[in-house]
Amino acid sequence: MKHSYRILPIYTADVSGICSALYELGGMTVIHDPSGCNSTYNTHDEIRWYDQDSLIYISGLSEIDAVTGNDRKFTDAVTRAARKLHPAFIALASSPIPFMNGTDFPALARIIEAQTGIPTFFIPSNGMHDYVRGAGAALAQIAEAFVAEAPSSSPSERAAGRRVNILGMTPLDFAAPGQPDSLRRLLTGHGWDTVSVWAMGDDLEHIRHAAKADVNLVVSSIGLAAARVLRRKFQTPYVVGLPTGAFTDDVLAAMERAAEHGENQYPCMERSASCDADASAVTIIGEPVVCGSLAAAFERRHGIPVRLLCPLEQLDEVLTSADIRVQGEEEAETWLKRSKAVIADPLYRPVCDDNAAFYPLPHVAFSGRMYVKQMQDLTAESVIEGFSQLLL
C-alpha cells in the first residue's frame, strides 16, 4: 500500500501533458478513449481552455469497438475531422483501454497520414504516467518532425548577439500570467535573442527555426527530451535551470559557457549537499528544474541548504545527492513530517508537521485550477521573500 493515496492527489497524467505541450502549435491532438480524458484535462489541467482555441478531441471508443478491434472507425473519424479542420499535424495519444488492448498506434498514424497528407504521429502514453513524460515526449516529437537544419547565419545575424530557445514552458509548471514574456525580456536584457518558446506564447513556425539557436535553455524537466533531440540533430548545447532571483547570474553564466564551449550545463544542480542527513533542512517539493532553481536562489540569498523532494518519474538527471525521490504519499509524508520548513503546493499542507513553517507554492500539475487566482502575482522573488519572512 506504500504507493496508494488517501490525502494527496496524484500529478497530472501523461495524456494531459501531451495536450498541454501541443496546445498552441496548430495541430490536432486525438486521445483514443471512451470518455473522460478530455473533460479531466479541460476542467482541471488546462487554464487556457476558455481563452484560446485548440483542436483536442477524444475518439469516443465504445466497448464493442474495443473488444472487436474496430480501428477503422477511429481512423475514419480522425480523417474526416482533419480534412475539415486542416491542422498542421495530428498527434495520437492513448488512454489505458487501448493500451491494454495493444492498439497499434504507429500503424494507425501511418494510415491517417496516407489518407490526409498531414504529418501524423503517435506519442507514447497510457494515462498511467505523469505529465513530464507525456509533455516531454510530445516536444521531442516536434523536434524530430519539424525542426530543420538552419541555413548559415549572415554576418549581421552573428553580430546581433547570441540566440536561445526556451524549452519546457507550459502552464502546468508556469501558470502565472506573462511568464514567457517576462523571461524573454530578461534574456533580451542580457544580450540573448529568443528564437522560440516551447511551447507557450509561441507557434510552430518559430519552432521550425529552433536550429538557429546557439543554446537551448531548459526551464523545466518537460524540455529535457527535446533538448536531447536538438543536441543530437544540430549539436546545440543545453542549459538546465530557470533564471530567477539570486540564481539568475548563475544561469546566464552557464549559457555563456555552453555557447562558448558547446557543452551542456546543469546550474540547477549546483546546490549544497550539506543537508543529506539533516531532517530540519528547508524542503521544497515539486518539479525539479523549477524548484531546484528556486532552492539555489534561496541558498544564495540566505546560505541555508534546501532539500528538494521530487515525486515525479525518471528525473535523476536533474537531482543532486541531497535531493530525495519519493514514490507515493506515505514516503512523501515521512520526509515532510520531519521537515521544519516547507515550500510546496497548498494540498501538501495536511501531510506536513503541524508546527512546520509552510509557504504555499501552487502547482497546476498537482492541484489543477484550485489556486490559479493566487498565482496572479506569484513570482520566484515573491516566493523567496515570503518564505524568508515566514522563517524570520
GROMACS .gro file of C-alpha atoms in nm:
model
  392
    1MET     CA    1   0.000   0.000   0.000
    2LYS     CA    2   0.303   0.232   0.001
    3HIS     CA    3   0.211   0.378  -0.337
    4SER     CA    4  -0.156   0.439  -0.256
    5TYR     CA    5  -0.303   0.784  -0.191
    6ARG     CA    6  -0.559   0.878   0.074
    7ILE     CA    7  -0.498   1.254   0.120
    8LEU     CA    8  -0.282   1.381  -0.166
    9PRO     CA    9  -0.393   1.390  -0.531
   10ILE     CA   10  -0.168   1.248  -0.798
   11TYR     CA   11   0.014   1.459  -1.054
   12THR     CA   12  -0.135   1.535  -1.394
   13ALA     CA   13  -0.114   1.234  -1.626
   14ASP     CA   14   0.093   1.189  -1.941
   15VAL     CA   15  -0.209   1.237  -2.170
   16SER     CA   16  -0.278   1.583  -2.025
   17GLY     CA   17   0.092   1.664  -2.056
   18ILE     CA   18   0.076   1.588  -2.429
   19CYS     CA   19  -0.227   1.812  -2.475
   20SER     CA   20  -0.066   2.095  -2.280
   21ALA     CA   21   0.265   2.080  -2.469
   22LEU     CA   22   0.095   2.089  -2.811
   23TYR     CA   23  -0.190   2.327  -2.723
   24GLU     CA   24  -0.068   2.635  -2.913
   25LEU     CA   25   0.109   2.472  -3.208
   26GLY     CA   26  -0.182   2.445  -3.453
   27GLY     CA   27  -0.209   2.068  -3.459
   28MET     CA   28  -0.491   1.830  -3.371
   29THR     CA   29  -0.448   1.606  -3.067
   30VAL     CA   30  -0.672   1.297  -3.051
   31ILE     CA   31  -0.699   1.092  -2.732
   32HIS     CA   32  -0.823   0.739  -2.805
   33ASP     CA   33  -1.056   0.698  -2.510
   34PRO     CA   34  -1.421   0.609  -2.432
   35SER     CA   35  -1.488   0.935  -2.247
   36GLY     CA   36  -1.339   1.133  -1.962
   37CYS     CA   37  -0.979   1.213  -2.051
   38ASN     CA   38  -1.070   1.533  -2.231
   39SER     CA   39  -1.309   1.653  -1.961
   40THR     CA   40  -1.048   1.591  -1.692
   41TYR     CA   41  -0.792   1.780  -1.895
   42ASN     CA   42  -1.000   2.086  -1.981
   43THR     CA   43  -1.172   2.123  -1.642
   44HIS     CA   44  -0.867   2.068  -1.420
   45ASP     CA   45  -0.534   2.091  -1.603
   46GLU     CA   46  -0.576   2.349  -1.879
   47ILE     CA   47  -0.606   2.713  -1.776
   48ARG     CA   48  -0.613   2.832  -2.141
   49TRP     CA   49  -0.929   2.639  -2.229
   50TYR     CA   50  -1.177   2.929  -2.213
   51ASP     CA   51  -0.950   3.192  -2.367
   52GLN     CA   52  -0.773   3.017  -2.655
   53ASP     CA   53  -0.892   2.754  -2.900
   54SER     CA   54  -0.711   2.428  -2.961
   55LEU     CA   55  -0.806   2.113  -3.152
   56ILE     CA   56  -0.817   1.850  -2.878
   57TYR     CA   57  -1.058   1.557  -2.913
   58ILE     CA   58  -1.142   1.216  -2.775
   59SER     CA   59  -1.238   0.929  -3.003
   60GLY     CA   60  -1.545   0.807  -2.811
   61LEU     CA   61  -1.420   0.448  -2.805
   62SER     CA   62  -1.711   0.209  -2.746
   63GLU     CA   63  -1.695  -0.126  -2.567
   64ILE     CA   64  -1.778  -0.326  -2.879
   65ASP     CA   65  -1.514  -0.143  -3.084
   66ALA     CA   66  -1.255  -0.206  -2.815
   67VAL     CA   67  -1.342  -0.577  -2.789
   68THR     CA   68  -1.353  -0.638  -3.165
   69GLY     CA   69  -1.056  -0.416  -3.251
   70ASN     CA   70  -1.254  -0.192  -3.486
   71ASP     CA   71  -0.976   0.056  -3.564
   72ARG     CA   72  -1.137   0.158  -3.894
   73LYS     CA   73  -1.392   0.366  -3.705
   74PHE     CA   74  -1.110   0.558  -3.533
   75THR     CA   75  -0.908   0.626  -3.847
   76ASP     CA   76  -1.217   0.731  -4.044
   77ALA     CA   77  -1.328   0.976  -3.772
   78VAL     CA   78  -0.983   1.134  -3.743
   79THR     CA   79  -0.951   1.158  -4.120
   80ARG     CA   80  -1.289   1.330  -4.159
   81ALA     CA   81  -1.207   1.582  -3.887
   82ALA     CA   82  -0.863   1.654  -4.031
   83ARG     CA   83  -0.997   1.715  -4.381
   84LYS     CA   84  -1.240   1.967  -4.238
   85LEU     CA   85  -1.007   2.144  -3.993
   86HIS     CA   86  -0.669   2.132  -4.178
   87PRO     CA   87  -0.440   2.104  -3.873
   88ALA     CA   88  -0.063   2.144  -3.908
   89PHE     CA   89  -0.016   1.791  -3.771
   90ILE     CA   90  -0.212   1.513  -3.600
   91ALA     CA   91  -0.093   1.371  -3.267
   92LEU     CA   92  -0.243   1.048  -3.135
   93ALA     CA   93  -0.245   0.967  -2.762
   94SER     CA   94  -0.355   0.652  -2.582
   95SER     CA   95  -0.561   0.614  -2.267
   96PRO     CA   96  -0.547   0.293  -2.056
   97ILE     CA   97  -0.800   0.084  -2.253
   98PRO     CA   98  -0.632   0.100  -2.599
   99PHE     CA   99  -0.301   0.046  -2.421
  100MET     CA  100  -0.425  -0.273  -2.256
  101ASN     CA  101  -0.578  -0.386  -2.586
  102GLY     CA  102  -0.244  -0.347  -2.763
  103THR     CA  103  -0.370  -0.095  -3.020
  104ASP     CA  104  -0.107  -0.043  -3.292
  105PHE     CA  105  -0.091   0.334  -3.287
  106PRO     CA  106   0.214   0.374  -3.515
  107ALA     CA  107   0.025   0.179  -3.782
  108LEU     CA  108  -0.287   0.393  -3.731
  109ALA     CA  109  -0.075   0.706  -3.764
  110ARG     CA  110   0.065   0.583  -4.096
  111ILE     CA  111  -0.286   0.510  -4.226
  112ILE     CA  112  -0.416   0.853  -4.125
  113GLU     CA  113  -0.115   1.033  -4.272
  114ALA     CA  114  -0.156   0.842  -4.600
  115GLN     CA  115  -0.525   0.936  -4.616
  116THR     CA  116  -0.486   1.303  -4.522
  117GLY     CA  117  -0.136   1.402  -4.632
  118ILE     CA  118  -0.093   1.564  -4.287
  119PRO     CA  119   0.207   1.468  -4.067
  120THR     CA  120   0.070   1.222  -3.811
  121PHE     CA  121   0.248   1.059  -3.520
  122PHE     CA  122   0.179   0.866  -3.201
  123ILE     CA  123   0.313   0.998  -2.873
  124PRO     CA  124   0.367   0.702  -2.638
  125SER     CA  125   0.123   0.730  -2.347
  126ASN     CA  126  -0.124   0.523  -2.149
  127GLY     CA  127  -0.266   0.756  -1.882
  128MET     CA  128  -0.060   0.585  -1.611
  129HIS     CA  129   0.250   0.806  -1.608
  130ASP     CA  130   0.296   1.169  -1.510
  131TYR     CA  131   0.275   1.484  -1.718
  132VAL     CA  132   0.652   1.527  -1.755
  133ARG     CA  133   0.681   1.205  -1.954
  134GLY     CA  134   0.389   1.290  -2.183
  135ALA     CA  135   0.474   1.656  -2.244
  136GLY     CA  136   0.842   1.575  -2.284
  137ALA     CA  137   0.769   1.306  -2.543
  138ALA     CA  138   0.538   1.546  -2.730
  139LEU     CA  139   0.802   1.821  -2.756
  140ALA     CA  140   1.066   1.564  -2.854
  141GLN     CA  141   0.839   1.452  -3.141
  142ILE     CA  142   0.801   1.813  -3.255
  143ALA     CA  143   1.180   1.848  -3.252
  144GLU     CA  144   1.217   1.532  -3.461
  145ALA     CA  145   0.944   1.615  -3.710
  146PHE     CA  146   0.956   1.988  -3.767
  147VAL     CA  147   1.293   2.142  -3.684
  148ALA     CA  148   1.515   2.153  -3.991
  149GLU     CA  149   1.882   2.237  -4.031
  150ALA     CA  150   1.928   2.613  -4.013
  151PRO     CA  151   2.097   2.794  -4.303
  152SER     CA  152   2.432   2.955  -4.230
  153SER     CA  153   2.398   3.279  -4.036
  154SER     CA  154   2.469   3.604  -4.214
  155PRO     CA  155   2.731   3.841  -4.068
  156SER     CA  156   2.455   4.073  -3.948
  157GLU     CA  157   2.277   3.786  -3.767
  158ARG     CA  158   2.602   3.680  -3.599
  159ALA     CA  159   2.668   4.037  -3.490
  160ALA     CA  160   2.319   4.071  -3.344
  161GLY     CA  161   2.407   3.857  -3.042
  162ARG     CA  162   2.353   3.508  -2.913
  163ARG     CA  163   2.030   3.318  -2.971
  164VAL     CA  164   1.839   3.083  -2.743
  165ASN     CA  165   1.535   2.854  -2.741
  166ILE     CA  166   1.336   2.826  -2.419
  167LEU     CA  167   1.230   2.463  -2.369
  168GLY     CA  168   0.971   2.320  -2.131
  169MET     CA  169   0.738   2.612  -2.067
  170THR     CA  170   0.373   2.509  -2.026
  171PRO     CA  171   0.101   2.630  -1.783
  172LEU     CA  172   0.136   2.304  -1.591
  173ASP     CA  173   0.456   2.446  -1.441
  174PHE     CA  174   0.426   2.816  -1.537
  175ALA     CA  175   0.073   2.932  -1.469
  176ALA     CA  176   0.140   3.289  -1.356
  177PRO     CA  177   0.042   3.538  -1.630
  178GLY     CA  178   0.313   3.683  -1.852
  179GLN     CA  179   0.592   3.441  -1.761
  180PRO     CA  180   0.705   3.371  -2.121
  181ASP     CA  181   0.725   3.744  -2.198
  182SER     CA  182   0.899   3.816  -1.869
  183LEU     CA  183   1.164   3.553  -1.940
  184ARG     CA  184   1.212   3.681  -2.295
  185ARG     CA  185   1.268   4.034  -2.163
  186LEU     CA  186   1.518   3.915  -1.906
  187LEU     CA  187   1.719   3.726  -2.168
  188THR     CA  188   1.700   4.016  -2.415
  189GLY     CA  189   1.833   4.247  -2.147
  190HIS     CA  190   2.141   4.027  -2.120
  191GLY     CA  191   2.209   4.003  -2.493
  192TRP     CA  192   2.015   3.688  -2.580
  193ASP     CA  193   1.762   3.684  -2.866
  194THR     CA  194   1.485   3.427  -2.818
  195VAL     CA  195   1.425   3.216  -3.130
  196SER     CA  196   1.132   3.015  -2.991
  197VAL     CA  197   0.950   2.918  -2.671
  198TRP     CA  198   0.845   2.553  -2.637
  199ALA     CA  199   0.553   2.577  -2.619
  200MET     CA  200   0.364   2.865  -2.459
  201GLY     CA  201   0.327   3.206  -2.618
  202ASP     CA  202   0.476   3.089  -2.946
  203ASP     CA  203   0.380   2.896  -3.260
  204LEU     CA  204   0.504   2.613  -3.479
  205GLU     CA  205   0.658   2.847  -3.737
  206HIS     CA  206   0.905   2.989  -3.483
  207ILE     CA  207   0.980   2.640  -3.350
  208ARG     CA  208   1.070   2.525  -3.703
  209HIS     CA  209   1.367   2.766  -3.685
  210ALA     CA  210   1.495   2.636  -3.350
  211ALA     CA  211   1.818   2.510  -3.507
  212LYS     CA  212   1.932   2.874  -3.536
  213ALA     CA  213   1.985   2.893  -3.160
  214ASP     CA  214   2.329   2.884  -3.001
  215VAL     CA  215   2.191   2.739  -2.676
  216ASN     CA  216   1.873   2.568  -2.557
  217LEU     CA  217   1.758   2.679  -2.211
  218VAL     CA  218   1.563   2.402  -2.034
  219VAL     CA  219   1.341   2.575  -1.777
  220SER     CA  220   1.153   2.263  -1.666
  221SER     CA  221   1.210   1.890  -1.699
  222ILE     CA  222   0.943   1.884  -1.973
  223GLY     CA  223   1.205   2.033  -2.206
  224LEU     CA  224   1.481   1.778  -2.146
  225ALA     CA  225   1.376   1.525  -2.411
  226ALA     CA  226   1.350   1.792  -2.683
  227ALA     CA  227   1.688   1.933  -2.575
  228ARG     CA  228   1.846   1.591  -2.626
  229VAL     CA  229   1.692   1.562  -2.973
  230LEU     CA  230   1.819   1.907  -3.075
  231ARG     CA  231   2.160   1.821  -2.933
  232ARG     CA  232   2.173   1.504  -3.141
  233LYS     CA  233   2.043   1.664  -3.461
  234PHE     CA  234   2.220   2.001  -3.450
  235GLN     CA  235   2.483   1.971  -3.174
  236THR     CA  236   2.314   2.256  -2.985
  237PRO     CA  237   2.420   2.252  -2.617
  238TYR     CA  238   2.158   2.293  -2.349
  239VAL     CA  239   2.149   2.457  -2.007
  240VAL     CA  240   1.917   2.324  -1.735
  241GLY     CA  241   1.793   2.591  -1.497
  242LEU     CA  242   1.544   2.874  -1.457
  243PRO     CA  243   1.698   3.223  -1.423
  244THR     CA  244   1.533   3.356  -1.111
  245GLY     CA  245   1.625   3.580  -0.820
  246ALA     CA  246   1.979   3.543  -0.692
  247PHE     CA  247   2.022   3.242  -0.922
  248THR     CA  248   1.984   3.444  -1.244
  249ASP     CA  249   2.354   3.520  -1.285
  250ASP     CA  250   2.444   3.151  -1.246
  251VAL     CA  251   2.214   3.051  -1.531
  252LEU     CA  252   2.333   3.334  -1.757
  253ALA     CA  253   2.697   3.240  -1.692
  254ALA     CA  254   2.616   2.875  -1.773
  255MET     CA  255   2.456   2.985  -2.101
  256GLU     CA  256   2.771   3.174  -2.195
  257ARG     CA  257   2.985   2.869  -2.115
  258ALA     CA  258   2.758   2.643  -2.318
  259ALA     CA  259   2.771   2.876  -2.618
  260GLU     CA  260   3.148   2.913  -2.597
  261HIS     CA  261   3.247   2.552  -2.532
  262GLY     CA  262   2.949   2.359  -2.674
  263GLU     CA  263   2.899   2.162  -2.352
  264ASN     CA  264   2.573   2.102  -2.166
  265GLN     CA  265   2.540   2.279  -1.831
  266TYR     CA  266   2.333   2.195  -1.520
  267PRO     CA  267   2.339   2.502  -1.296
  268CYS     CA  268   2.018   2.395  -1.116
  269MET     CA  269   2.220   2.109  -0.962
  270GLU     CA  270   2.491   2.338  -0.824
  271ARG     CA  271   2.344   2.345  -0.475
  272SER     CA  272   2.451   2.248  -0.126
  273ALA     CA  273   2.483   1.880  -0.038
  274SER     CA  274   2.511   1.952   0.335
  275CYS     CA  275   2.150   1.859   0.417
  276ASP     CA  276   2.188   1.487   0.334
  277ALA     CA  277   2.123   1.376   0.692
  278ASP     CA  278   1.968   1.696   0.823
  279ALA     CA  279   1.599   1.640   0.883
  280SER     CA  280   1.543   2.005   0.973
  281ALA     CA  281   1.660   2.141   0.638
  282VAL     CA  282   1.430   2.361   0.433
  283THR     CA  283   1.230   2.134   0.199
  284ILE     CA  284   1.079   2.224  -0.136
  285ILE     CA  285   0.865   1.976  -0.328
  286GLY     CA  286   0.771   1.976  -0.695
  287GLU     CA  287   0.915   1.973  -1.046
  288PRO     CA  288   1.295   1.957  -1.004
  289VAL     CA  289   1.420   2.220  -1.251
  290VAL     CA  290   1.185   2.497  -1.136
  291CYS     CA  291   1.208   2.401  -0.769
  292GLY     CA  292   1.580   2.329  -0.790
  293SER     CA  293   1.634   2.677  -0.931
  294LEU     CA  294   1.423   2.828  -0.651
  295ALA     CA  295   1.625   2.628  -0.400
  296ALA     CA  296   1.951   2.757  -0.548
  297ALA     CA  297   1.823   3.116  -0.535
  298PHE     CA  298   1.721   3.070  -0.171
  299GLU     CA  299   2.058   2.919  -0.079
  300ARG     CA  300   2.248   3.202  -0.246
  301ARG     CA  301   2.042   3.460  -0.060
  302HIS     CA  302   2.041   3.304   0.286
  303GLY     CA  303   2.317   3.043   0.290
  304ILE     CA  304   2.068   2.783   0.413
  305PRO     CA  305   2.071   2.439   0.244
  306VAL     CA  306   1.749   2.332   0.075
  307ARG     CA  307   1.642   1.974   0.014
  308LEU     CA  308   1.428   1.900  -0.292
  309LEU     CA  309   1.167   1.624  -0.276
  310CYS     CA  310   1.077   1.501  -0.625
  311PRO     CA  311   0.759   1.292  -0.665
  312LEU     CA  312   0.791   1.272  -1.046
  313GLU     CA  313   0.932   0.996  -1.267
  314GLN     CA  314   1.269   0.942  -1.435
  315LEU     CA  315   1.432   1.268  -1.336
  316ASP     CA  316   1.752   1.154  -1.164
  317GLU     CA  317   1.947   1.353  -1.425
  318VAL     CA  318   1.849   1.680  -1.255
  319LEU     CA  319   1.863   1.573  -0.887
  320THR     CA  320   2.159   1.633  -0.656
  321SER     CA  321   2.285   1.394  -0.389
  322ALA     CA  322   2.090   1.597  -0.131
  323ASP     CA  323   1.759   1.556  -0.314
  324ILE     CA  324   1.511   1.277  -0.249
  325ARG     CA  325   1.292   1.092  -0.498
  326VAL     CA  326   0.966   0.997  -0.331
  327GLN     CA  327   0.713   0.744  -0.454
  328GLY     CA  328   0.366   0.761  -0.310
  329GLU     CA  329   0.202   0.955  -0.032
  330GLU     CA  330   0.348   0.756   0.256
  331GLU     CA  331   0.708   0.822   0.158
  332ALA     CA  332   0.638   1.192   0.092
  333GLU     CA  333   0.464   1.224   0.429
  334THR     CA  334   0.759   1.063   0.610
  335TRP     CA  335   1.001   1.324   0.480
  336LEU     CA  336   0.764   1.619   0.515
  337LYS     CA  337   0.678   1.531   0.876
  338ARG     CA  338   1.050   1.560   0.955
  339SER     CA  339   1.087   1.898   0.780
  340LYS     CA  340   1.057   2.211   0.989
  341ALA     CA  341   1.018   2.444   0.691
  342VAL     CA  342   0.837   2.354   0.365
  343ILE     CA  343   0.764   2.521   0.031
  344ALA     CA  344   0.500   2.322  -0.159
  345ASP     CA  345   0.159   2.322  -0.321
  346PRO     CA  346  -0.108   2.401  -0.058
  347LEU     CA  347  -0.251   2.048  -0.088
  348TYR     CA  348   0.068   1.915   0.076
  349ARG     CA  349  -0.005   2.103   0.399
  350PRO     CA  350  -0.209   1.821   0.564
  351VAL     CA  351   0.086   1.578   0.544
  352CYS     CA  352   0.342   1.820   0.691
  353ASP     CA  353   0.429   1.860   1.056
  354ASP     CA  354   0.169   2.082   1.224
  355ASN     CA  355   0.441   2.312   1.357
  356ALA     CA  356   0.638   2.338   1.032
  357ALA     CA  357   0.676   2.675   0.865
  358PHE     CA  358   0.476   2.630   0.542
  359TYR     CA  359   0.479   2.858   0.238
  360PRO     CA  360   0.226   2.775  -0.040
  361LEU     CA  361   0.362   2.740  -0.394
  362PRO     CA  362   0.061   2.638  -0.610
  363HIS     CA  363   0.137   2.395  -0.891
  364VAL     CA  364  -0.127   2.345  -1.163
  365ALA     CA  365   0.009   1.998  -1.244
  366PHE     CA  366  -0.074   1.896  -0.886
  367SER     CA  367  -0.376   2.094  -0.764
  368GLY     CA  368  -0.525   2.196  -1.101
  369ARG     CA  369  -0.708   2.527  -1.116
  370MET     CA  370  -0.780   2.546  -0.744
  371TYR     CA  371  -0.525   2.819  -0.673
  372VAL     CA  372  -0.496   2.993  -1.010
  373LYS     CA  373  -0.615   3.325  -0.866
  374GLN     CA  374  -0.340   3.312  -0.606
  375MET     CA  375  -0.085   3.278  -0.887
  376GLN     CA  376  -0.167   3.616  -1.042
  377ASP     CA  377   0.111   3.798  -0.857
  378LEU     CA  378   0.332   3.496  -0.793
  379THR     CA  379   0.699   3.530  -0.890
  380ALA     CA  380   1.011   3.349  -0.775
  381GLU     CA  381   1.117   3.664  -0.594
  382SER     CA  382   0.784   3.686  -0.407
  383VAL     CA  383   0.812   3.319  -0.304
  384ILE     CA  384   1.166   3.366  -0.171
  385GLU     CA  385   1.077   3.691   0.005
  386GLY     CA  386   0.756   3.549   0.154
  387PHE     CA  387   0.928   3.236   0.279
  388SER     CA  388   1.215   3.441   0.420
  389GLN     CA  389   0.970   3.649   0.622
  390LEU     CA  390   0.799   3.332   0.744
  391LEU     CA  391   1.129   3.190   0.870
  392LEU     CA  392   1.218   3.517   1.044
   0.00000   0.00000   0.00000
